[in-house]
Amino acid sequence: MHNILVTGGAGFIGCNFVRHLLHTHPSYRVVVYDKLTYAGRLENLQDVAEAFPHRYAFVQGDICDREKVEETVRGHDIDTIVNFAAESHVDRSILDPDAFIRTDVYGTYVLLETARKFGNLRYHQISTDEVYGHIEGEHRSKETDPLRPRSPYAASKASADHLVHAYHITYELPVTITRGANNIGPYQYPEKVVPLFVTNALNDMPLPVYGDGRQMRDYQYVVDHCQGIDLVLHRGQIGEVYNIGTGQEMTNLEMVEILLDELGKPRSLIQHVEDRLGHDRRYSMDVSKIQALGWQPTHTPEQAIRRTVRWYVENRWWWEPIRAGKFQEYYRQVYGSRRILREP
Ligand code: NAD
Ligand code: TYD
């Protein structure tokens, strides 16, 4: 493994993964291939471009553009593809699923076809716990559980997982899949709940908690997730799926309380608002399979939240221009006419 194509590498998890790869594997060359949608930003990779001018390259392109993907793979002698590229936000998928089907499903197909055409390149797919759908009672999703996605986003990601598996069975493509729990940390676009709430709170704006706020999520630190992906890429069994998360869930209200506590801001900023359509109440994964491979998270969800809050406090240069731009239109669309709940 030497020349790695990281699609979606200018996004949140992708840029953290690229940083991790270049620092950890001194012989690797990394080519980021990214369309630079609203979520992809070259600032996310500025330090990497400066620190590794000979081992890092950037190509702007769409994963649905087969010719451009092939030209990049050929031109950079790529031997491994790691696919982070996706439309990634559930609320946007509820407003308009179109781009989700194109990028997450068709785009994955284009990458798989390219991997096959160039002699069965090593292929790794970044997936999510959302493909398992809402999890009842005490159950924790295992990798072998059926996929029951319930949002357009989750359905597009589940479709991609099925395609990746099919390419392994049909064409013996050497694939692996990781399904990550909610990631938090540096460079996450402020539409996702933790950066949205931190930046709202820093501006003394209300924190729009959907419904009763008792939904459960496993908030993991993005760098822990990246280490897990690296491990599966190198030591995972071909054809297998691995869940990655801390295995500890908390309610959204608990997450908000830790966040406000770290900021020293009052609980009165919490505002319960009309719930998300089809909101999955609980995700919970069994992570024993990746633990058996030798991975452990180095942050609890609480440590991950506190560390993330501090990054946003210290890096206003990154998020203030985002919030001042097109983001405002999105915010009005999702939150502008949302009903405020007096009794959640
Ligand atoms: P993100 O939205 O921050 O970044 C997505 C990146 O993909 C952006 O750089 C964007 O420009 C790029 N992109 C979008 N469409 C593209 C296209 N057609 N062609 C090329 N590039 C395109 O997302 P993220 O949070 O970093 O998530 C990365 C991956 O991890 C996604 O596949 C997502 O489903 C998965 N995932 C995310 C989480 C999470 O909590 N954020 C958890 C588990 C899995
Ligand atoms: P999000 O970060 O969108 O991730 P996902 O839906 O993919 O898990 O949301 C995390 C949780 O926070 C989820 O239960 C929805 C909730 N949430 C709010 O309560 N208010 C918000 O404004 C947002 C964006 C999310």
PDB file of C-alpha atoms in Angstrom, residues 202-314:
ATOM      1  CA  LEU A 202     -20.761  30.989  21.875  1.00  0.00           C
ATOM      2  CA  ASN A 203     -23.100  33.434  20.107  1.00  0.00           C
ATOM      3  CA  ASP A 204     -25.640  33.198  23.001  1.00  0.00           C
ATOM      4  CA  MET A 205     -28.233  31.724  20.633  1.00  0.00           C
ATOM      5  CA  PRO A 206     -30.686  28.978  21.758  1.00  0.00           C
ATOM      6  CA  LEU A 207     -29.718  25.323  21.259  1.00  0.00           C
ATOM      7  CA  PRO A 208     -32.531  23.663  19.253  1.00  0.00           C
ATOM      8  CA  VAL A 209     -32.940  20.241  20.891  1.00  0.00           C
ATOM      9  CA  TYR A 210     -35.197  18.039  18.765  1.00  0.00           C
ATOM     10  CA  GLY A 211     -38.219  16.667  20.662  1.00  0.00           C
ATOM     11  CA  ASP A 212     -37.568  15.530  24.229  1.00  0.00           C
ATOM     12  CA  GLY A 213     -33.776  15.262  23.710  1.00  0.00           C
ATOM     13  CA  ARG A 214     -33.740  11.722  25.075  1.00  0.00           C
ATOM     14  CA  GLN A 215     -32.427  10.198  21.837  1.00  0.00           C
ATOM     15  CA  MET A 216     -29.255   8.188  22.391  1.00  0.00           C
ATOM     16  CA  ARG A 217     -26.012   8.506  20.444  1.00  0.00           C
ATOM     17  CA  ASP A 218     -22.429   7.241  20.855  1.00  0.00           C
ATOM     18  CA  TYR A 219     -20.260  10.369  20.420  1.00  0.00           C
ATOM     19  CA  GLN A 220     -16.732   9.262  19.525  1.00  0.00           C
ATOM     20  CA  TYR A 221     -13.619  11.395  18.976  1.00  0.00           C
ATOM     21  CA  VAL A 222     -12.814  11.590  15.271  1.00  0.00           C
ATOM     22  CA  VAL A 223      -9.117  10.706  15.684  1.00  0.00           C
ATOM     23  CA  ASP A 224     -10.051   7.471  17.502  1.00  0.00           C
ATOM     24  CA  HIS A 225     -12.314   6.617  14.578  1.00  0.00           C
ATOM     25  CA  CYS A 226      -9.472   7.347  12.113  1.00  0.00           C
ATOM     26  CA  GLN A 227      -7.144   5.009  14.015  1.00  0.00           C
ATOM     27  CA  GLY A 228      -9.784   2.287  13.781  1.00  0.00           C
ATOM     28  CA  ILE A 229     -10.142   2.810  10.017  1.00  0.00           C
ATOM     29  CA  ASP A 230      -6.353   2.614   9.629  1.00  0.00           C
ATOM     30  CA  LEU A 231      -6.284  -0.663  11.562  1.00  0.00           C
ATOM     31  CA  VAL A 232      -9.018  -2.223   9.419  1.00  0.00           C
ATOM     32  CA  LEU A 233      -7.344  -0.988   6.244  1.00  0.00           C
ATOM     33  CA  HIS A 234      -4.136  -2.806   7.215  1.00  0.00           C
ATOM     34  CA  ARG A 235      -5.243  -5.715   9.364  1.00  0.00           C
ATOM     35  CA  GLY A 236      -8.967  -6.173   8.713  1.00  0.00           C
ATOM     36  CA  GLN A 237     -10.124  -9.349   7.080  1.00  0.00           C
ATOM     37  CA  ILE A 238     -11.025  -8.838   3.423  1.00  0.00           C
ATOM     38  CA  GLY A 239     -14.778  -8.950   2.813  1.00  0.00           C
ATOM     39  CA  GLU A 240     -15.586  -8.082   6.441  1.00  0.00           C
ATOM     40  CA  VAL A 241     -17.455  -5.252   8.168  1.00  0.00           C
ATOM     41  CA  TYR A 242     -16.263  -3.627  11.445  1.00  0.00           C
ATOM     42  CA  ASN A 243     -18.279  -1.377  13.764  1.00  0.00           C
ATOM     43  CA  ILE A 244     -16.272   1.502  15.305  1.00  0.00           C
ATOM     44  CA  GLY A 245     -17.499   3.415  18.364  1.00  0.00           C
ATOM     45  CA  THR A 246     -16.945   3.706  22.097  1.00  0.00           C
ATOM     46  CA  GLY A 247     -19.852   1.380  22.860  1.00  0.00           C
ATOM     47  CA  GLN A 248     -21.152   3.991  25.367  1.00  0.00           C
ATOM     48  CA  GLU A 249     -24.261   6.000  24.531  1.00  0.00           C
ATOM     49  CA  MET A 250     -25.707   9.083  26.187  1.00  0.00           C
ATOM     50  CA  THR A 251     -28.835  11.128  25.589  1.00  0.00           C
ATOM     51  CA  ASN A 252     -28.652  14.343  23.608  1.00  0.00           C
ATOM     52  CA  LEU A 253     -29.635  16.241  26.771  1.00  0.00           C
ATOM     53  CA  GLU A 254     -26.670  14.726  28.631  1.00  0.00           C
ATOM     54  CA  MET A 255     -24.409  15.758  25.735  1.00  0.00           C
ATOM     55  CA  VAL A 256     -25.784  19.333  25.865  1.00  0.00           C
ATOM     56  CA  GLU A 257     -25.228  19.569  29.615  1.00  0.00           C
ATOM     57  CA  ILE A 258     -21.558  18.560  29.281  1.00  0.00           C
ATOM     58  CA  LEU A 259     -21.139  21.023  26.401  1.00  0.00           C
ATOM     59  CA  LEU A 260     -22.688  23.942  28.325  1.00  0.00           C
ATOM     60  CA  ASP A 261     -20.713  23.026  31.417  1.00  0.00           C
ATOM     61  CA  GLU A 262     -17.418  23.098  29.465  1.00  0.00           C
ATOM     62  CA  LEU A 263     -18.357  26.499  28.027  1.00  0.00           C
ATOM     63  CA  GLY A 264     -19.633  27.879  31.339  1.00  0.00           C
ATOM     64  CA  LYS A 265     -22.945  28.788  29.658  1.00  0.00           C
ATOM     65  CA  PRO A 266     -26.412  28.503  31.275  1.00  0.00           C
ATOM     66  CA  ARG A 267     -28.900  25.646  30.757  1.00  0.00           C
ATOM     67  CA  SER A 268     -31.485  28.292  29.843  1.00  0.00           C
ATOM     68  CA  LEU A 269     -30.013  28.221  26.313  1.00  0.00           C
ATOM     69  CA  ILE A 270     -31.689  24.814  25.782  1.00  0.00           C
ATOM     70  CA  GLN A 271     -34.804  25.144  23.623  1.00  0.00           C
ATOM     71  CA  HIS A 272     -36.891  22.075  22.789  1.00  0.00           C
ATOM     72  CA  VAL A 273     -38.169  22.273  19.216  1.00  0.00           C
ATOM     73  CA  GLU A 274     -40.309  20.184  16.885  1.00  0.00           C
ATOM     74  CA  ASP A 275     -38.686  16.793  16.286  1.00  0.00           C
ATOM     75  CA  ARG A 276     -36.877  15.606  13.137  1.00  0.00           C
ATOM     76  CA  LEU A 277     -39.104  13.535  10.810  1.00  0.00           C
ATOM     77  CA  GLY A 278     -38.539   9.797  11.349  1.00  0.00           C
ATOM     78  CA  HIS A 279     -35.931  10.539  14.052  1.00  0.00           C
ATOM     79  CA  ASP A 280     -34.018   7.386  15.094  1.00  0.00           C
ATOM     80  CA  ARG A 281     -34.184   7.350  18.910  1.00  0.00           C
ATOM     81  CA  ARG A 282     -31.223   5.144  19.569  1.00  0.00           C
ATOM     82  CA  TYR A 283     -28.085   3.901  17.848  1.00  0.00           C
ATOM     83  CA  SER A 284     -25.985   1.406  19.693  1.00  0.00           C
ATOM     84  CA  MET A 285     -23.274  -0.847  18.322  1.00  0.00           C
ATOM     85  CA  ASP A 286     -21.416  -3.873  19.591  1.00  0.00           C
ATOM     86  CA  VAL A 287     -17.759  -2.990  18.980  1.00  0.00           C
ATOM     87  CA  SER A 288     -16.163  -6.237  20.158  1.00  0.00           C
ATOM     88  CA  LYS A 289     -15.052  -7.216  16.647  1.00  0.00           C
ATOM     89  CA  ILE A 290     -12.735  -4.225  16.161  1.00  0.00           C
ATOM     90  CA  GLN A 291     -11.593  -4.483  19.770  1.00  0.00           C
ATOM     91  CA  ALA A 292     -10.510  -8.052  19.035  1.00  0.00           C
ATOM     92  CA  LEU A 293      -8.368  -6.633  16.220  1.00  0.00           C
ATOM     93  CA  GLY A 294      -6.545  -4.525  18.839  1.00  0.00           C
ATOM     94  CA  TRP A 295      -8.373  -1.163  18.810  1.00  0.00           C
ATOM     95  CA  GLN A 296      -9.561   0.843  21.812  1.00  0.00           C
ATOM     96  CA  PRO A 297     -10.862   4.421  21.829  1.00  0.00           C
ATOM     97  CA  THR A 298      -8.627   6.850  23.728  1.00  0.00           C
ATOM     98  CA  HIS A 299     -11.501   9.207  24.645  1.00  0.00           C
ATOM     99  CA  THR A 300     -14.782   8.543  26.423  1.00  0.00           C
ATOM    100  CA  PRO A 301     -17.761  10.379  24.880  1.00  0.00           C
ATOM    101  CA  GLU A 302     -17.536  12.987  27.655  1.00  0.00           C
ATOM    102  CA  GLN A 303     -13.811  13.600  27.001  1.00  0.00           C
ATOM    103  CA  ALA A 304     -14.558  13.782  23.272  1.00  0.00           C
ATOM    104  CA  ILE A 305     -17.260  16.421  23.821  1.00  0.00           C
ATOM    105  CA  ARG A 306     -15.077  18.550  26.109  1.00  0.00           C
ATOM    106  CA  ARG A 307     -12.096  18.389  23.730  1.00  0.00           C
ATOM    107  CA  THR A 308     -14.299  19.267  20.747  1.00  0.00           C
ATOM    108  CA  VAL A 309     -15.803  22.245  22.580  1.00  0.00           C
ATOM    109  CA  ARG A 310     -12.315  23.576  23.297  1.00  0.00           C
ATOM    110  CA  TRP A 311     -11.308  23.274  19.630  1.00  0.00           C
ATOM    111  CA  TYR A 312     -14.264  25.419  18.544  1.00  0.00           C
ATOM    112  CA  VAL A 313     -13.527  27.966  21.262  1.00  0.00           C
ATOM    113  CA  GLU A 314      -9.920  28.231  20.014  1.00  0.00           C
TER     114      GLU A 314
END
